mmCIF file of C-alpha atoms and ligand atoms in Angstrom:
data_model
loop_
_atom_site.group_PDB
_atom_site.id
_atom_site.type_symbol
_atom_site.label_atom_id
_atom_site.label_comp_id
_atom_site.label_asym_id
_atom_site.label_seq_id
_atom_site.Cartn_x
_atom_site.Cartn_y
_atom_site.Cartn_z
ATOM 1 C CA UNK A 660 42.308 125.311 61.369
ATOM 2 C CA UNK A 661 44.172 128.424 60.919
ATOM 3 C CA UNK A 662 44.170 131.641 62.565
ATOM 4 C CA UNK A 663 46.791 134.245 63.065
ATOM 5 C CA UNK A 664 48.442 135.949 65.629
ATOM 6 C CA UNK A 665 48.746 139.709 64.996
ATOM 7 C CA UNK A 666 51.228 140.830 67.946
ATOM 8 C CA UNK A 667 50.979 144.462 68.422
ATOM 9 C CA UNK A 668 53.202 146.431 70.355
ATOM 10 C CA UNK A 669 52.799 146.353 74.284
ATOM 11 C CA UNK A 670 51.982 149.814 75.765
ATOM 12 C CA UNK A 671 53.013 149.984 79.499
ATOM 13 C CA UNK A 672 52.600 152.956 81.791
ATOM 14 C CA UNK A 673 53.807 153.287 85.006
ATOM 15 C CA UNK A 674 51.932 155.845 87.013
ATOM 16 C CA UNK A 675 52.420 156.238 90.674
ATOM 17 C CA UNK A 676 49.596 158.362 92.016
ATOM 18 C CA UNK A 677 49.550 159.204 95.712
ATOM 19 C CA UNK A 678 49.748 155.454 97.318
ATOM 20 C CA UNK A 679 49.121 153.090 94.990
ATOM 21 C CA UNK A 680 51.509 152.251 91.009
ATOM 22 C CA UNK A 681 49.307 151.200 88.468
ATOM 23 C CA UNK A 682 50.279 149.364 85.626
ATOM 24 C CA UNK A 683 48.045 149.096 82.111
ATOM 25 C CA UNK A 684 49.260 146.832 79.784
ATOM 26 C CA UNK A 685 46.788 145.921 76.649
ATOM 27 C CA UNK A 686 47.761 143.515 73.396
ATOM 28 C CA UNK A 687 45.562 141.480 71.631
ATOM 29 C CA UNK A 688 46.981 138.052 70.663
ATOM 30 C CA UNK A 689 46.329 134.693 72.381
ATOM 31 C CA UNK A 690 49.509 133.248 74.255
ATOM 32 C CA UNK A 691 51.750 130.993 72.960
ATOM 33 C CA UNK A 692 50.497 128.292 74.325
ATOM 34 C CA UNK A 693 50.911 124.841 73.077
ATOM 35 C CA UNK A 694 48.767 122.108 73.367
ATOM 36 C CA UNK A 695 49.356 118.230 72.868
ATOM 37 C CA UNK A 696 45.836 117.607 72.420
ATOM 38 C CA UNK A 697 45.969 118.362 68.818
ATOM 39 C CA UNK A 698 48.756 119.821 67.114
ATOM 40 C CA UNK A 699 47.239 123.099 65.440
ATOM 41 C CA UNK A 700 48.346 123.604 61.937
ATOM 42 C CA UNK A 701 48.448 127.310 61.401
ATOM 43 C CA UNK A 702 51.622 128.788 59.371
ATOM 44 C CA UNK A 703 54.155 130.597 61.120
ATOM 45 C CA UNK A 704 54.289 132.231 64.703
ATOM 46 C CA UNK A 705 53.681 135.870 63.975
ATOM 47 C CA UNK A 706 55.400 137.941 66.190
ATOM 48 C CA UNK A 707 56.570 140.153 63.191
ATOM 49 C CA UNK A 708 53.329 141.741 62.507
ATOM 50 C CA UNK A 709 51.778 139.352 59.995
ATOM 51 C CA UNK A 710 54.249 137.744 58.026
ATOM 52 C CA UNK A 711 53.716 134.054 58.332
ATOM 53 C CA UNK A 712 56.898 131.774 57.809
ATOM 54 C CA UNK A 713 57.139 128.416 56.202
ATOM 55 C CA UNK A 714 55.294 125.689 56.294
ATOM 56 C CA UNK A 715 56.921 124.262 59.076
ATOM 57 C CA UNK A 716 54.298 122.089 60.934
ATOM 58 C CA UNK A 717 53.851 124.201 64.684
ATOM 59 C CA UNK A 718 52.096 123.025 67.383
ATOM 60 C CA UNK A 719 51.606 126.540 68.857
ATOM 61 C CA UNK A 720 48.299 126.894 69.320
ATOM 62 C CA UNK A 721 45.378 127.795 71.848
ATOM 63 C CA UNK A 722 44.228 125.391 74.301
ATOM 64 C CA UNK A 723 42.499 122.274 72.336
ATOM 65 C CA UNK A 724 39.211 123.736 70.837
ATOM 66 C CA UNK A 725 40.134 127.352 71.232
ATOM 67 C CA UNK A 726 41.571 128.062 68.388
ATOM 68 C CA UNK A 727 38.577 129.392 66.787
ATOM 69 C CA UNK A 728 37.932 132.068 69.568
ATOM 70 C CA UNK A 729 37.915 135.570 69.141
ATOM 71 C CA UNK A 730 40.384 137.366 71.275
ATOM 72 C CA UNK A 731 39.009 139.759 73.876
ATOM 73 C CA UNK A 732 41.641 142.340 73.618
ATOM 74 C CA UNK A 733 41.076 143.248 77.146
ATOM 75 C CA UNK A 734 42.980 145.304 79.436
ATOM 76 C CA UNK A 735 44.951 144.292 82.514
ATOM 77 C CA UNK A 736 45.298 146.953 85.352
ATOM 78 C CA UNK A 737 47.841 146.046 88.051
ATOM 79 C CA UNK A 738 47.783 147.877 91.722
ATOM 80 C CA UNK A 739 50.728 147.150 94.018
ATOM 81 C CA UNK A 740 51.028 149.351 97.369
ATOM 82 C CA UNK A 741 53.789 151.939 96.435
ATOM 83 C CA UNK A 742 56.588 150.436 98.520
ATOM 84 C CA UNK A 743 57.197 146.808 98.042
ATOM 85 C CA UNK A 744 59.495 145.062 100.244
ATOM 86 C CA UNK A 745 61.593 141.885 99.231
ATOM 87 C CA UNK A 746 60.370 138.914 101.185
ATOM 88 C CA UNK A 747 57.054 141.025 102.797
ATOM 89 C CA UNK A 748 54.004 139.865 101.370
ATOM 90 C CA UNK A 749 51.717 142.184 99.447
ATOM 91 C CA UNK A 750 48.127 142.237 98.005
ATOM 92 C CA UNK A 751 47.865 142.429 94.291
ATOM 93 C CA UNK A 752 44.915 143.734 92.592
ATOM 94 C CA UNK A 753 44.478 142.955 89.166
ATOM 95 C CA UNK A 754 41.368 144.719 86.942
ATOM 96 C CA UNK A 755 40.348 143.311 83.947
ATOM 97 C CA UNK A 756 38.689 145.772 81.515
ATOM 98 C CA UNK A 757 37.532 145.974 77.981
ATOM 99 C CA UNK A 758 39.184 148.771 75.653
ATOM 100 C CA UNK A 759 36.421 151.192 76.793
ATOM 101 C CA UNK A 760 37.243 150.374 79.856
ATOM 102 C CA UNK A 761 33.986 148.959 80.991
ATOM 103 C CA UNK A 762 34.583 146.239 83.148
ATOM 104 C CA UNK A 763 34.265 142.811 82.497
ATOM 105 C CA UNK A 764 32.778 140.291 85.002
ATOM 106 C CA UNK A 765 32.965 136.765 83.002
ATOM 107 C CA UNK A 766 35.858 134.661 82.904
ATOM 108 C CA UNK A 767 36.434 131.172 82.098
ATOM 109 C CA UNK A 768 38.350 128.626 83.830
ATOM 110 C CA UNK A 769 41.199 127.033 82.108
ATOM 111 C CA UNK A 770 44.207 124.472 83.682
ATOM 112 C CA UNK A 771 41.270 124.539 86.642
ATOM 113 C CA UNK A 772 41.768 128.549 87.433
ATOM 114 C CA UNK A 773 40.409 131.399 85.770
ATOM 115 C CA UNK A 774 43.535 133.186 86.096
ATOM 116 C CA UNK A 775 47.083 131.725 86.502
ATOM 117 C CA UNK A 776 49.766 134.370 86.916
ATOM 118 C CA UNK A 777 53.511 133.477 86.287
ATOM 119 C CA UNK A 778 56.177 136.610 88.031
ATOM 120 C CA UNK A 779 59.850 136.577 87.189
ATOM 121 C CA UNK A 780 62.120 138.796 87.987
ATOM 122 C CA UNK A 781 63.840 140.539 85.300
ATOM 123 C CA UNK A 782 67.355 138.380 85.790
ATOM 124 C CA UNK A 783 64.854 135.368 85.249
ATOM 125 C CA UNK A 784 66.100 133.921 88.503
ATOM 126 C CA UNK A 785 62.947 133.977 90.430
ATOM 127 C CA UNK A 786 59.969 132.373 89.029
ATOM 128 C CA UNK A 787 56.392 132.620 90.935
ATOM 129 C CA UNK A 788 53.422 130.590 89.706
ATOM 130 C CA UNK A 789 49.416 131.520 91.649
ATOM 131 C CA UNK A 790 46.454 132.293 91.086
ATOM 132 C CA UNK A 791 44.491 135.379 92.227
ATOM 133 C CA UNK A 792 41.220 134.770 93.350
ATOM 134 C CA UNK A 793 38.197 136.460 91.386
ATOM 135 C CA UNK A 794 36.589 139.056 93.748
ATOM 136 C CA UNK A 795 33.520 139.498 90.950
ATOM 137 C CA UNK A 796 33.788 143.132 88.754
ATOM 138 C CA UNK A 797 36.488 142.279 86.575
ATOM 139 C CA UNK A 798 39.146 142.223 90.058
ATOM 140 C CA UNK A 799 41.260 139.335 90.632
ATOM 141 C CA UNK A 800 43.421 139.918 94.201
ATOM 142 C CA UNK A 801 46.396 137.474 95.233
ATOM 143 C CA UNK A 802 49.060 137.995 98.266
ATOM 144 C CA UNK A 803 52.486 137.072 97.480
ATOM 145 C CA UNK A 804 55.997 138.079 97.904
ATOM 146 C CA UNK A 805 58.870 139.391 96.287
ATOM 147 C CA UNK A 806 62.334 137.655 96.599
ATOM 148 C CA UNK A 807 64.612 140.176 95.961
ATOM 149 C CA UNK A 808 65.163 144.322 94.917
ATOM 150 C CA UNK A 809 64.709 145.027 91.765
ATOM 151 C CA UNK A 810 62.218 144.316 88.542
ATOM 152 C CA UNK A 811 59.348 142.034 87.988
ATOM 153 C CA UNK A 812 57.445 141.202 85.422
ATOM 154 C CA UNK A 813 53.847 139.947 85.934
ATOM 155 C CA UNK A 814 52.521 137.490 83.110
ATOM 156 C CA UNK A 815 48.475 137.624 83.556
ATOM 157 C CA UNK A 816 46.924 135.009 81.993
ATOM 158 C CA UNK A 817 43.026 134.751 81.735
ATOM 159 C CA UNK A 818 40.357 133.931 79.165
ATOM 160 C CA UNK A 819 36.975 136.024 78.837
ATOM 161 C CA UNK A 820 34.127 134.238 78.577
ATOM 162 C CA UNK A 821 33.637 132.980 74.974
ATOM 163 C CA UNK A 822 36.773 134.607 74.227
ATOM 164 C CA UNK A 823 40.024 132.804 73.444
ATOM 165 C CA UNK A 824 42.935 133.090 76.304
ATOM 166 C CA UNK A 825 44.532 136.033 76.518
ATOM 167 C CA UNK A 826 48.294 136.908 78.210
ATOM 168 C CA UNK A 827 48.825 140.665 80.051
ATOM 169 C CA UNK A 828 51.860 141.961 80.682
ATOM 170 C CA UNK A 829 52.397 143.491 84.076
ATOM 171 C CA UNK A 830 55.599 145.102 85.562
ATOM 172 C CA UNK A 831 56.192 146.617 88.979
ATOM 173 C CA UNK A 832 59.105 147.399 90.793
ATOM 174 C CA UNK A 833 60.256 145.754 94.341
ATOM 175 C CA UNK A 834 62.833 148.346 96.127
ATOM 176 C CA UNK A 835 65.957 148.184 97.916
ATOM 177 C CA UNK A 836 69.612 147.901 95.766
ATOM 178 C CA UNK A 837 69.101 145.704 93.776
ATOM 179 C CA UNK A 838 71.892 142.979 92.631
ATOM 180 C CA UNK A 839 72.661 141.709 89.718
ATOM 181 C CA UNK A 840 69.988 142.468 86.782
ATOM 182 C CA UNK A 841 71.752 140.067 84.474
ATOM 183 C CA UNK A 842 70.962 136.734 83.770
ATOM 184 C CA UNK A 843 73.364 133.920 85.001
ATOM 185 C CA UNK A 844 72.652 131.673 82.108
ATOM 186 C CA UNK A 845 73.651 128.261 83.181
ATOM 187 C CA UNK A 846 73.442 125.478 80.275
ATOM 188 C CA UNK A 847 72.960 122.447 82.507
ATOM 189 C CA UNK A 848 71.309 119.724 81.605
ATOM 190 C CA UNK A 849 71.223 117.728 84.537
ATOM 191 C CA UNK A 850 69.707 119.404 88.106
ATOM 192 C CA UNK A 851 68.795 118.749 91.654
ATOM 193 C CA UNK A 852 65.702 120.361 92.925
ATOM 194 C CA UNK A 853 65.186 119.079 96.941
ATOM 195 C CA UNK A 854 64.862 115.351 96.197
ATOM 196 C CA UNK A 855 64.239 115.159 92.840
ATOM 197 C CA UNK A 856 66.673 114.917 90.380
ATOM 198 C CA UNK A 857 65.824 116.189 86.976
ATOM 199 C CA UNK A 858 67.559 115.470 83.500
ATOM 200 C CA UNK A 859 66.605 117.684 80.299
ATOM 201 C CA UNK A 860 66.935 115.886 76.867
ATOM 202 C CA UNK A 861 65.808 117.093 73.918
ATOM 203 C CA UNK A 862 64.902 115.091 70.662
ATOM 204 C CA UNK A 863 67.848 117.167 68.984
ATOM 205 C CA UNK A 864 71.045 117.974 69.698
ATOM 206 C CA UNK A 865 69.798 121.689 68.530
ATOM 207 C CA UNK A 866 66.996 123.448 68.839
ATOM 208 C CA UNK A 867 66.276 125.755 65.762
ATOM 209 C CA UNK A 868 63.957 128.328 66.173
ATOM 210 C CA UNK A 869 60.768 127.698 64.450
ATOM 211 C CA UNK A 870 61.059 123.854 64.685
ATOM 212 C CA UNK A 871 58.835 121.584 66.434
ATOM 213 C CA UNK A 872 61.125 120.176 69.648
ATOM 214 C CA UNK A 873 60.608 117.422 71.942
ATOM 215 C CA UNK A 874 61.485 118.209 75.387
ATOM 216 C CA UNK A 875 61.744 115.429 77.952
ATOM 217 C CA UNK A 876 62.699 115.702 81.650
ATOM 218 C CA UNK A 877 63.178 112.460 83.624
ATOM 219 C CA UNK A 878 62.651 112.753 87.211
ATOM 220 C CA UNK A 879 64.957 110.400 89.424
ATOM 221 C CA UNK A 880 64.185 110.082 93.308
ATOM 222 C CA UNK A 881 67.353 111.090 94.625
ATOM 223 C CA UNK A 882 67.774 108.312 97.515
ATOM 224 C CA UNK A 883 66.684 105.750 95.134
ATOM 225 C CA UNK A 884 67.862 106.794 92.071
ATOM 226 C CA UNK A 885 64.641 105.704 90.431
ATOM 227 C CA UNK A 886 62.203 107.005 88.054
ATOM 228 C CA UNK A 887 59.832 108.840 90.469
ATOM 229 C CA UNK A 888 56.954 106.937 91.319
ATOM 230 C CA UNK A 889 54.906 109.263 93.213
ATOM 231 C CA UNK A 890 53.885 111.533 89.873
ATOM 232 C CA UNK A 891 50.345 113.249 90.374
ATOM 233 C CA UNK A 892 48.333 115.084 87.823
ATOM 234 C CA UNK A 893 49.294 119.143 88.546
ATOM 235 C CA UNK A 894 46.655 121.722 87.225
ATOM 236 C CA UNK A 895 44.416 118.964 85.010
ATOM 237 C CA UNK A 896 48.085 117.647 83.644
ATOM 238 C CA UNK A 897 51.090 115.414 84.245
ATOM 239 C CA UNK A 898 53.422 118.627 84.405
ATOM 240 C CA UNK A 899 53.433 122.606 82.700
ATOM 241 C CA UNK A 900 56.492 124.301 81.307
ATOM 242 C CA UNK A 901 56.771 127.943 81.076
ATOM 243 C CA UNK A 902 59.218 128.995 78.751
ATOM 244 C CA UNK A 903 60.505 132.772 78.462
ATOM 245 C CA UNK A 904 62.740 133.949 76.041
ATOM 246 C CA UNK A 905 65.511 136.340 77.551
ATOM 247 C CA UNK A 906 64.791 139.837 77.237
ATOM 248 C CA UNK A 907 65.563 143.658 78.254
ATOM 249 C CA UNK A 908 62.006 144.209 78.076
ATOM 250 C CA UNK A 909 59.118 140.931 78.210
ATOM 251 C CA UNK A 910 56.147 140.680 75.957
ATOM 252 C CA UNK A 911 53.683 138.777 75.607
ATOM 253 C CA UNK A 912 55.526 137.037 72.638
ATOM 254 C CA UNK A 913 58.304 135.729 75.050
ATOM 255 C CA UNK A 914 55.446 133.901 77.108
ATOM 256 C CA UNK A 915 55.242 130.046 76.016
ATOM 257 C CA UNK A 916 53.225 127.563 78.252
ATOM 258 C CA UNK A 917 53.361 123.959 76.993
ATOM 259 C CA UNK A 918 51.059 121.251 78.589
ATOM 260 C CA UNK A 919 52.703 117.785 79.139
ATOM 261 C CA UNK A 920 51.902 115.154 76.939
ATOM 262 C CA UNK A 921 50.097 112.049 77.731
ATOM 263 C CA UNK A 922 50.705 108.345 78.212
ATOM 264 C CA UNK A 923 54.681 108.833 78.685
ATOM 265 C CA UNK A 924 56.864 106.478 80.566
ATOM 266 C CA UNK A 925 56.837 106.493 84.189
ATOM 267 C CA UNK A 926 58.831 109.389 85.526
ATOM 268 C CA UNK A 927 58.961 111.348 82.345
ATOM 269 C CA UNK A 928 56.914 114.333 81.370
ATOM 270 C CA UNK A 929 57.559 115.166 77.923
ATOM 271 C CA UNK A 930 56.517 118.077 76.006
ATOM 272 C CA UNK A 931 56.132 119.401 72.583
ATOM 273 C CA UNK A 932 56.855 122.743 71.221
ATOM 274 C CA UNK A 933 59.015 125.287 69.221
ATOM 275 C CA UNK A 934 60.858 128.220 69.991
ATOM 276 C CA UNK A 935 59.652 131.306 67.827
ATOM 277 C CA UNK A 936 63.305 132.526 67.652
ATOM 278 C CA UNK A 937 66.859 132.442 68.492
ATOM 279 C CA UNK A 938 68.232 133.396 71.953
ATOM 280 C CA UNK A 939 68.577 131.713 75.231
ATOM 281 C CA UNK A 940 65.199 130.555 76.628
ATOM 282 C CA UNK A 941 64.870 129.683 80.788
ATOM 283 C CA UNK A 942 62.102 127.689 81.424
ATOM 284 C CA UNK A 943 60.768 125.988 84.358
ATOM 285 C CA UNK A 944 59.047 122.946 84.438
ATOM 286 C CA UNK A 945 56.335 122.250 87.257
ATOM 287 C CA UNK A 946 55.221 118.831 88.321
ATOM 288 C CA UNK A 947 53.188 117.129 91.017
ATOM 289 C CA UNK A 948 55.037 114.749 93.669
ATOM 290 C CA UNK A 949 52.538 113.687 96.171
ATOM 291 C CA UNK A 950 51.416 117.352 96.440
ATOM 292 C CA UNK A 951 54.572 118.853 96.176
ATOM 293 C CA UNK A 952 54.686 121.206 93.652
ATOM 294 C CA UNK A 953 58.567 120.619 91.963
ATOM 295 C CA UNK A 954 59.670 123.551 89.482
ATOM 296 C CA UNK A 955 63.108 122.572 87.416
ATOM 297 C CA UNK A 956 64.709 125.658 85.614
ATOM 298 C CA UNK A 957 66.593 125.007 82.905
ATOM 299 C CA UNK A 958 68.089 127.247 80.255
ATOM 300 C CA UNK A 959 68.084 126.070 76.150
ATOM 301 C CA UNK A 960 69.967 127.917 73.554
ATOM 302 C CA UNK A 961 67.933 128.240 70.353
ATOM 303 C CA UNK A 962 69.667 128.452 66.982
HETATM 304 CU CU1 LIG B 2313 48.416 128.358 86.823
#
């Protein structure tokens, strides 16, 4: 099955109007998602505007039998109160739209949500993984916080009924001085996360842009120094990996979310994917102990 992915440039506005920033965003490609259910043949990763590349087999593809879907091309409105705090919670409204902007008031459920929405903050060092709740008319409202001063952006990611999934962009700005903008870009392999230990390998010693990788991280309990035994399913799956490729400015083409694999050894969640280009990647692995929700960062360097 092939399709393509035509990425088109992401408009973003920033209004603030009296008490309330709004935020459009609007593309029309499916996420990179990758799925281990099948491995989709379709030629190239096209964030270049249509150009496929090589024959190189990629797994990038829509969730299982998506991949004949039509996209939806909808539009994602974000409303944030004008003053966001670090570490005060806030409501988020998010209005989903069609290009006419009539809204739209069916959505379909996917990883068990009907939206999931990933926020990092432009130094990549905080991630933030909910899901808004559908309030009917399009609107999808969640209350969260902000870590720190400075810029966020808001990956929306939603499917219209009958429509293949579909990955907003959102940005807002959290005030106060903020620190360091930069990325600290730490090339560990091996982590701690509370009491989990985590170690990345990879099924090459390089990871080439393009190329199909194999991405394994083997969770130790940290008193026992065993394979964890207490692995639950998280989301439908044994684990989910978010991958973003460092950037001044995110797009939708940065986004990657890779669903574990099945039927790997105890205490391993493996996954399968490639990297649409060179550059340092962070990505953050979740995974299910006993309810516990466990995210491990790690950063890759593609080739
Ligand atoms: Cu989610």
């Amino acid at each position: 099955m092939k399709y393509i992915l035509t990425a088109l440039a992401i408009t973003s506005t920033l209004v603030a109007t009296g008490c309330i920033k709004e935020t459009a965003s609007s593309q029309t490609t499916t996420p990179n998602t990758t799925t281990t259910a099948e491995a989709n043949h379709h030629e190239g990763h096209n964030m270049d505007g249509g150009k496929t590349s090589g024959t190189e087999h990629n797994s990038h593809g829509n969730h299982s039998a998506d991949s004949t879907l039509k996209p939806a091309n909808a539009i994602a409105k974000l409303t944030v109160p004008t003053k966001i705090t670090p570490k005060i919670p806030v409501e988020l409204v998010i209005d989903i739209k069609d290009k006419e902007g009539k809204t739209i008031d069916n959505f379909d459920q996917f990883q068990e949500q009907l939206m999931h929405l990933i926020i990092v903050s432009d130094n990549l060092e905080s991630f933030n993984h909910i899901h808004p709740i559908y309030k009917g008319k399009g609107r999808f409202t969640v209350k969260t916080d902000f870590p720190q001063a400075g810029g966020y952006t808001l990956f929306s990611d939603y499917k219209v009924a009958g429509k293949a999934e579909q990955v907003s962009i959102l940005k807002t700005q959290v005030s106060g001085a903020s620190g360091n903008n930069t990325a600290k870009i730490d090339l560990a392999t091996t982590k701690t996360f509370g009491n989990t230990q985590a170690n990345l390998k990879l099924s090459q010693p390089t990871i080439k842009a393009g190329k199909n990788v194999h991405l394994i991280f083997n969770l130790l309990d940290t008193k026992s120094n065993q394979p964890l035994k207490d692995l639950q399913n998280y989301l439908g799956e044994k684990g989910h990996l978010v991958i973003l490729k460092q950037s001044s400015s995110f797009t939708e083409a940065d986004y990657i979310h890779a669903h574990a694999m099945k039927d790997t050894p105890e205490g391993e969640i493996h996954f399968m994917t490639s990297f649409p280009k060179p550059g340092k990647y962070k990505m953050w692995g979740q995974f299910n102990r006993n309810g516990k929700i466990i995210t491990a960062d790690f950063w890759v360097d593609v080739q």
